[in-house]
Amino acid sequence: MVAVIKTSRSINSILNYNENKVKEGVAECINAVNYPLELEKLNFTQKLNRFLKLSSLNVNAKRNSVHISLNFDPSENHSKEKLIEIADTYMRKIGFGKQPYLVYQHHDSGHPHLHLVTNNIQRDGKRIDLHLIGVKKSEPARKEIEELFGLVKAEGRKQKENFSLNPIDIGRVQYGKAESRKAINSVLNKVLFDYKYSSLPELNAVLNLYNIHADRGSAESRVFKNNGLLYKILDQNLKPIGVPIKASEFYSKPTLKFLEEKFRVNEAKKQYGKSHVKNALRQAFFDERMISVERLSERLKDEAIHTVLRKSSEGKLYGITFIDFKTQSIVNGSSLGKEFSAKGIQKSCAMNIIAFGKKHQNSISINPENFQGFESRKYIKENLAEILCHGEKINDYVSKEFNYKKKKKRLHKGM
């Protein structure tokens, strides 16, 4: 089970979102806790007023609304009664057992999940502290509930199961298979809040895996000039199809302004992801057979890293982006240093080809055509002179006795 907690200033918008899902037939309100009436007798106004009355007891609280989703593995098919029990147990364990809350079961994605709507203002007007609630209360509660109800655990699976090239269990979005907004929203709810990206191209590197693209439009377009953002569905050839949907039309409001704040925050968060990718690349190039970008991409799959090759219209490789499913970080190769940029990696592959050819010169020539990998063959042909003149790779480590620098003698006046 995975729990996601969001806070807001408006309980109205959160309640409207879930009630609209009910009207569309893709959700159902299955429980109302700490309400004076039974669920069947509650209308929208009564549900809302219960929250508003508590909120009025503390007008200084800027964020008084809480929206929680509990997400289960696609293989799980729990009864309504069990889902209600899970939700009640979770709310008690995170300190919201005495608060009014509504439980909605949603059916708009490929995995079963609940939405819980509540607020954090208590009957005495005091706030329930939300600071680090995810780490301090939600995570321990999640783990206990997984054991208690025998749920599929969010942690502890084998790496390849956990971090395959299809990390989101909602499947690839295909135009015409589901209502467009619903399909896009399912992907956005997972990717936008779980992955660490620091630019629009990095975000699109992940979204494109699920046939979705975030587009600002051309520099001359009205969308671009107004700092707008559109989400599009892509076909199998990554070409836009159907009618684009404005970012402001989604519940989470994933607008450009929203993303720019995410870019800023995520840049600091993904340092561990950068280190993991960098170490995986260095480890891969210890193998002298790492002679092509294609072979490198296959090797990185074992480390749960997907490689996105960016090419020009002429087919020339100009950029590489790494999607690290283990740390859920998207990293541009050039941000790791020159040696990990598209040019740097092609150069390393070419150097391995030269070294391999010299080592096995009796059985193989240094002809690019003797090696697999179109990108590497092309790179060697274009840069053969530079590569042959380049010095052999050496270890970065230099012994102290050779790295010693003589100190300059000080000239003392008056001596």
Coordinates of C-alpha atoms in Angstrom, one line a residue:
M1 CA 0.0 0.0 0.0
V2 CA 1.2 3.5 -0.8
A3 CA -0.3 6.5 1.1
V4 CA -0.1 10.1 -0.4
I5 CA -1.1 13.1 1.8
K6 CA -1.9 16.5 0.3
T7 CA -3.0 19.6 2.2
S8 CA -5.0 22.5 0.9
R9 CA -6.7 25.8 1.8
S10 CA -10.0 24.8 0.3
I11 CA -12.0 21.8 1.5
N12 CA -14.6 22.8 -1.0
S13 CA -12.4 22.0 -4.0
I14 CA -11.4 18.6 -2.5
L15 CA -15.0 17.6 -1.8
N16 CA -16.1 18.8 -5.2
Y17 CA -13.4 16.8 -6.9
N18 CA -14.6 13.5 -5.2
E19 CA -18.3 14.2 -5.6
N20 CA -17.8 15.0 -9.3
K21 CA -16.1 11.6 -9.7
V22 CA -19.2 10.1 -8.1
K23 CA -21.5 11.9 -10.6
E24 CA -19.3 10.6 -13.4
G25 CA -19.8 7.1 -12.2
V26 CA -16.1 6.4 -11.5
A27 CA -16.2 6.7 -7.7
E28 CA -18.4 5.9 -4.8
C29 CA -18.6 7.4 -1.3
I30 CA -18.4 4.3 0.9
N31 CA -18.2 5.7 4.4
A32 CA -18.8 8.9 6.5
V33 CA -17.2 8.9 9.9
N34 CA -18.0 11.2 12.9
Y35 CA -21.0 12.7 11.1
P36 CA -24.4 13.1 12.9
L37 CA -26.3 11.4 10.1
E38 CA -25.8 8.1 8.3
L39 CA -24.0 8.2 4.9
E40 CA -27.2 7.6 2.9
K41 CA -28.9 10.7 4.5
L42 CA -26.0 13.1 3.8
N43 CA -26.2 15.5 0.9
F44 CA -23.3 17.6 -0.4
T45 CA -24.1 20.7 1.7
Q46 CA -24.2 18.6 4.9
K47 CA -20.9 17.0 4.1
L48 CA -19.3 20.3 3.4
N49 CA -20.7 22.2 6.4
R50 CA -19.4 19.7 8.9
F51 CA -15.8 20.6 7.7
L52 CA -16.5 24.3 7.5
K53 CA -17.9 24.5 11.0
L54 CA -14.6 23.0 12.4
S55 CA -12.5 25.3 10.1
S56 CA -14.3 28.3 11.6
L57 CA -12.9 27.5 15.0
N58 CA -9.4 28.4 13.9
V59 CA -9.3 31.1 11.3
N60 CA -5.5 31.5 11.6
A61 CA -4.8 28.0 10.1
K62 CA -3.8 28.6 6.5
R63 CA -4.0 25.0 5.4
N64 CA -6.8 23.2 7.2
S65 CA -7.9 20.6 4.6
V66 CA -6.4 17.2 4.1
H67 CA -6.7 14.9 1.1
I68 CA -5.2 11.4 1.4
S69 CA -5.1 8.6 -1.2
L70 CA -4.4 5.0 -0.2
N71 CA -3.2 3.0 -3.2
F72 CA -3.1 -0.7 -3.5
D73 CA -1.4 -3.2 -5.8
P74 CA -3.3 -4.0 -9.0
S75 CA -3.4 -7.7 -8.0
E76 CA -5.4 -6.8 -4.9
N77 CA -9.2 -7.0 -5.0
H78 CA -10.5 -6.1 -1.5
S79 CA -14.1 -6.0 -0.5
K80 CA -15.8 -2.7 0.4
E81 CA -16.0 -3.8 4.0
K82 CA -12.2 -4.5 4.1
L83 CA -11.4 -1.1 2.5
I84 CA -13.5 0.7 5.1
E85 CA -11.7 -1.1 7.8
I86 CA -8.3 -0.3 6.3
A87 CA -9.2 3.4 6.0
D88 CA -10.5 3.6 9.6
T89 CA -7.3 1.9 10.9
Y90 CA -5.1 4.2 8.9
M91 CA -6.9 7.4 10.1
R92 CA -6.7 6.3 13.8
K93 CA -3.0 5.6 13.5
I94 CA -2.2 9.0 12.0
G95 CA -4.2 10.8 14.7
F96 CA -7.4 11.6 12.7
G97 CA -9.7 8.9 14.2
K98 CA -11.8 11.5 16.0
Q99 CA -12.1 13.9 13.0
P100 CA -15.0 13.8 10.5
Y101 CA -13.8 12.2 7.3
L102 CA -15.3 10.8 4.1
V103 CA -14.0 7.7 2.3
Y104 CA -14.3 7.5 -1.5
Q105 CA -13.5 4.4 -3.5
H106 CA -12.3 5.4 -7.0
H107 CA -12.4 3.2 -10.1
D108 CA -10.7 5.6 -12.6
S109 CA -7.3 3.9 -12.8
G110 CA -5.7 0.5 -13.2
H111 CA -5.1 0.0 -9.5
P112 CA -7.6 0.1 -6.6
H113 CA -7.4 3.1 -4.4
L114 CA -9.3 5.2 -1.8
H115 CA -9.5 8.9 -1.3
L116 CA -10.0 10.2 2.2
V117 CA -11.3 13.8 2.8
T118 CA -10.9 15.5 6.2
N119 CA -9.6 18.5 8.0
N120 CA -7.1 19.1 10.8
I121 CA -9.0 21.5 13.1
Q122 CA -10.3 19.8 16.2
R123 CA -13.4 20.5 18.3
D124 CA -11.3 22.7 20.7
G125 CA -10.0 24.8 17.8
K126 CA -6.5 23.3 18.0
R127 CA -4.7 22.1 14.9
I128 CA -3.5 18.6 14.3
D129 CA 0.2 19.1 13.4
L130 CA 0.8 18.1 9.8
H131 CA 4.6 18.8 9.8
L132 CA 6.4 15.6 8.7
I133 CA 3.2 13.6 9.1
G134 CA 4.2 11.4 6.2
V135 CA 7.5 10.3 7.8
K136 CA 6.5 10.3 11.5
K137 CA 3.0 8.8 11.3
S138 CA 1.9 7.7 7.8
E139 CA 4.9 5.5 7.0
P140 CA 4.8 3.5 10.3
A141 CA 1.0 3.2 9.9
R142 CA 1.3 2.0 6.4
K143 CA 3.8 -0.7 7.3
E144 CA 1.6 -1.9 10.3
I145 CA -1.5 -2.0 8.1
E146 CA 0.3 -4.0 5.4
E147 CA 1.1 -6.7 8.0
L148 CA -2.2 -6.5 9.8
F149 CA -4.3 -6.9 6.6
G150 CA -1.9 -9.0 4.6
L151 CA -1.5 -6.3 1.9
V152 CA 1.1 -6.3 -0.9
K153 CA 4.0 -4.4 0.6
A154 CA 5.3 -1.3 -1.1
E155 CA 8.9 -2.2 -0.1
G156 CA 10.9 -5.4 0.1
R157 CA 10.3 -6.7 -3.4
K158 CA 13.1 -7.8 -5.7
Q159 CA 14.7 -4.9 -7.4
K160 CA 13.7 -6.0 -10.9
E161 CA 10.1 -6.4 -9.9
N162 CA 10.0 -3.0 -8.1
F163 CA 11.9 -1.0 -10.7
S164 CA 11.1 -2.5 -14.1
L165 CA 10.6 -0.3 -17.1
N166 CA 6.9 -0.1 -16.3
P167 CA 7.0 1.3 -12.8
I168 CA 3.5 2.7 -12.9
D169 CA 0.9 0.0 -12.8
I170 CA -1.7 1.9 -14.6
G171 CA -0.4 0.9 -18.0
R172 CA 0.5 2.9 -21.1
V173 CA -2.2 5.5 -22.0
Q174 CA -3.6 4.9 -25.4
Y175 CA -5.9 7.4 -27.2
G176 CA -9.4 6.0 -27.6
K177 CA -9.1 3.3 -25.0
A178 CA -10.3 5.6 -22.1
E179 CA -11.6 9.1 -21.6
S180 CA -8.6 11.3 -22.3
R181 CA -8.6 13.5 -19.2
K182 CA -9.1 10.5 -16.9
A183 CA -6.3 8.6 -18.5
I184 CA -3.8 11.5 -18.4
N185 CA -4.8 12.4 -14.9
S186 CA -4.0 8.8 -13.7
V187 CA -0.4 9.2 -15.0
L188 CA 0.1 12.7 -13.7
N189 CA -1.0 11.9 -10.2
K190 CA 1.8 9.3 -10.0
V191 CA 4.6 11.0 -11.9
L192 CA 4.2 14.6 -10.8
F193 CA 4.4 13.8 -7.1
D194 CA 6.7 10.8 -7.0
Y195 CA 9.4 11.6 -9.5
K196 CA 12.2 14.1 -9.1
Y197 CA 12.6 16.2 -12.3
S198 CA 14.1 19.7 -12.6
S199 CA 13.1 20.7 -16.2
L200 CA 10.2 20.2 -18.6
P201 CA 12.3 17.9 -20.9
E202 CA 13.2 15.7 -17.9
L203 CA 9.5 15.5 -16.9
N204 CA 8.6 14.6 -20.5
A205 CA 11.2 11.8 -20.5
V206 CA 9.0 9.9 -18.1
L207 CA 5.6 11.1 -19.4
N208 CA 6.5 10.0 -22.9
L209 CA 6.9 6.4 -21.6
Y210 CA 3.2 6.5 -21.0
N211 CA 2.3 8.3 -24.3
I212 CA 1.8 11.7 -22.6
H213 CA 3.6 15.0 -23.3
A214 CA 3.6 18.3 -21.6
D215 CA 3.8 21.1 -24.2
R216 CA 4.3 24.8 -23.9
G217 CA 3.6 25.4 -27.6
S218 CA 5.8 27.3 -30.0
A219 CA 7.4 30.6 -29.0
E220 CA 4.8 32.5 -31.1
S221 CA 1.8 30.7 -29.8
R222 CA -0.7 32.2 -27.4
V223 CA -0.1 29.3 -24.9
F224 CA 3.6 30.1 -24.7
K225 CA 3.1 33.8 -24.4
N226 CA 0.6 33.4 -21.6
N227 CA 2.9 30.9 -19.7
G228 CA 0.3 28.2 -20.4
L229 CA 0.8 24.4 -20.6
L230 CA -1.0 21.7 -22.5
Y231 CA -1.0 17.9 -21.9
K232 CA -1.3 15.8 -25.0
I233 CA -1.8 12.1 -25.7
L234 CA 0.9 10.6 -28.1
D235 CA 0.5 7.7 -30.5
Q236 CA 3.0 4.8 -30.9
N237 CA 5.2 7.1 -32.9
L238 CA 5.2 9.8 -30.2
K239 CA 3.1 12.1 -32.4
P240 CA 0.3 14.1 -30.7
I241 CA -3.3 12.9 -31.3
G242 CA -6.6 14.1 -30.1
V243 CA -7.5 17.4 -28.4
P244 CA -4.9 18.8 -26.0
I245 CA -6.1 19.5 -22.4
K246 CA -5.1 22.6 -20.5
A247 CA -3.2 22.1 -17.2
S248 CA -5.7 24.2 -15.3
E249 CA -8.5 21.7 -16.1
F250 CA -6.9 18.9 -13.9
Y251 CA -7.7 18.8 -10.2
S252 CA -4.0 19.0 -9.2
K253 CA -3.5 22.1 -11.4
P254 CA -0.2 21.0 -12.9
T255 CA 0.4 24.3 -14.5
L256 CA 3.8 25.8 -15.6
K257 CA 3.9 27.8 -12.3
F258 CA 3.3 24.5 -10.3
L259 CA 6.0 22.7 -12.3
E260 CA 8.6 25.5 -11.9
E261 CA 8.3 25.2 -8.1
K262 CA 8.7 21.5 -8.4
F263 CA 11.8 22.0 -10.6
R264 CA 13.4 24.1 -7.9
V265 CA 12.6 21.7 -5.0
N266 CA 13.5 18.6 -7.0
E267 CA 16.9 19.8 -8.0
A268 CA 18.1 19.6 -4.4
K269 CA 16.2 16.3 -3.8
K270 CA 17.7 14.3 -6.6
Q271 CA 21.4 14.5 -5.6
Y272 CA 21.3 10.8 -4.4
G273 CA 19.8 9.9 -7.8
K274 CA 22.6 11.6 -9.6
S275 CA 25.2 9.7 -7.5
H276 CA 23.4 6.4 -8.2
V277 CA 23.4 7.0 -12.0
K278 CA 27.0 8.3 -12.0
N279 CA 28.2 5.2 -10.1
A280 CA 26.3 2.9 -12.4
L281 CA 27.8 4.5 -15.5
R282 CA 31.3 4.3 -14.1
Q283 CA 30.8 0.7 -13.2
A284 CA 29.5 -0.1 -16.7
F285 CA 32.6 1.4 -18.3
F286 CA 34.9 -0.8 -16.3
D287 CA 33.9 -3.5 -18.9
E288 CA 36.1 -3.1 -21.9
R289 CA 33.2 -4.5 -24.0
M290 CA 31.2 -1.4 -23.4
I291 CA 31.6 -0.2 -26.9
S292 CA 28.3 1.3 -27.9
V293 CA 25.5 3.5 -26.4
E294 CA 23.1 0.7 -27.2
R295 CA 25.0 -1.8 -25.2
L296 CA 25.3 0.7 -22.3
S297 CA 21.5 1.2 -22.3
E298 CA 21.0 -2.6 -22.0
R299 CA 23.5 -2.8 -19.1
L300 CA 21.8 0.1 -17.2
K301 CA 18.5 -1.8 -17.2
D302 CA 20.0 -4.2 -14.7
E303 CA 20.4 -1.1 -12.4
A304 CA 16.8 -0.1 -13.0
I305 CA 17.9 2.8 -15.1
H306 CA 16.2 3.6 -18.4
T307 CA 18.1 5.5 -21.1
V308 CA 16.5 8.1 -23.3
L309 CA 18.5 9.0 -26.4
R310 CA 17.8 12.5 -27.9
K311 CA 18.6 12.8 -31.6
S312 CA 18.4 15.5 -34.1
S313 CA 16.2 15.3 -37.3
E314 CA 19.3 14.0 -39.0
G315 CA 19.6 11.2 -36.5
K316 CA 22.7 12.6 -34.7
L317 CA 22.8 11.9 -31.0
Y318 CA 23.0 15.2 -29.1
G319 CA 21.7 14.3 -25.6
I320 CA 21.1 11.5 -23.1
T321 CA 18.6 11.4 -20.2
F322 CA 18.6 8.7 -17.6
I323 CA 15.4 7.7 -15.7
D324 CA 16.4 6.1 -12.5
F325 CA 13.4 4.0 -11.3
K326 CA 15.2 3.1 -8.1
T327 CA 15.5 6.6 -6.8
Q328 CA 12.7 7.9 -9.0
S329 CA 15.0 10.6 -10.4
I330 CA 15.4 11.9 -13.9
V331 CA 18.9 13.0 -14.7
N332 CA 20.3 14.7 -17.8
G333 CA 23.7 13.2 -18.7
S334 CA 25.4 16.6 -19.1
S335 CA 24.4 17.6 -15.5
L336 CA 26.7 14.8 -14.2
G337 CA 29.8 16.2 -16.0
K338 CA 31.3 16.3 -19.5
E339 CA 32.2 12.6 -19.5
F340 CA 28.6 11.6 -19.0
S341 CA 27.2 13.9 -21.7
A342 CA 26.2 12.4 -25.1
K343 CA 29.5 13.3 -26.5
G344 CA 31.4 12.1 -23.5
I345 CA 29.7 8.7 -23.5
Q346 CA 30.3 8.2 -27.2
K347 CA 33.9 9.1 -26.7
S348 CA 34.2 6.6 -23.9
C349 CA 32.7 3.9 -26.1
A350 CA 35.0 4.8 -28.9
M351 CA 38.1 4.7 -26.6
N352 CA 37.0 1.2 -25.5
I353 CA 36.8 0.1 -29.1
I354 CA 40.4 1.4 -29.7
A355 CA 41.6 -0.3 -26.5
F356 CA 39.8 -3.5 -27.4
G357 CA 41.3 -3.5 -30.9
K358 CA 44.8 -2.9 -29.6
K359 CA 44.5 -5.7 -27.0
H360 CA 43.2 -8.2 -29.6
Q361 CA 45.1 -6.8 -32.6
N362 CA 46.0 -10.3 -33.8
S363 CA 42.4 -11.2 -34.2
I364 CA 40.6 -8.0 -34.9
S365 CA 41.3 -4.6 -36.6
I366 CA 40.3 -1.2 -35.4
N367 CA 37.8 -0.8 -38.2
P368 CA 34.6 0.7 -36.9
E369 CA 32.5 -1.7 -39.1
N370 CA 33.8 -4.6 -36.9
F371 CA 31.9 -3.3 -33.9
Q372 CA 28.2 -3.3 -33.2
G373 CA 26.4 -0.1 -32.4
F374 CA 25.5 2.4 -35.1
E375 CA 26.1 5.4 -32.9
S376 CA 29.6 4.3 -31.9
R377 CA 30.6 3.4 -35.5
K378 CA 29.4 6.8 -36.7
Y379 CA 31.1 8.7 -33.9
I380 CA 34.5 6.9 -34.6
K381 CA 34.3 7.7 -38.3
E382 CA 33.7 11.4 -37.5
N383 CA 36.3 11.7 -34.7
L384 CA 38.9 9.0 -35.5
A385 CA 41.8 11.4 -35.7
E386 CA 41.0 13.0 -32.3
I387 CA 40.5 9.6 -30.7
L388 CA 43.7 8.2 -31.9
C389 CA 45.6 11.2 -30.6
H390 CA 43.9 11.1 -27.3
G391 CA 45.9 9.7 -24.4
E392 CA 45.1 6.4 -22.8
K393 CA 42.6 6.4 -19.9
I394 CA 44.3 6.6 -16.6
N395 CA 43.1 6.3 -13.1
D396 CA 42.1 9.6 -11.4
Y397 CA 44.2 8.5 -8.3
V398 CA 47.7 10.0 -8.1
S399 CA 50.2 8.9 -5.5
K400 CA 51.1 11.5 -2.9
E401 CA 54.8 11.2 -3.7
F402 CA 54.2 12.3 -7.3
N403 CA 51.5 14.9 -6.3
Y404 CA 53.8 16.7 -3.9
K405 CA 54.2 20.4 -4.7
K406 CA 57.3 22.2 -3.4
K407 CA 56.5 25.1 -1.2
K408 CA 57.9 28.4 -2.2
K409 CA 60.6 29.7 0.0
R410 CA 59.6 32.8 1.8
L411 CA 62.0 35.8 1.5
H412 CA 62.6 37.3 4.9
K413 CA 63.4 41.0 4.8
G414 CA 66.3 42.2 6.8
M415 CA 68.3 38.9 6.6

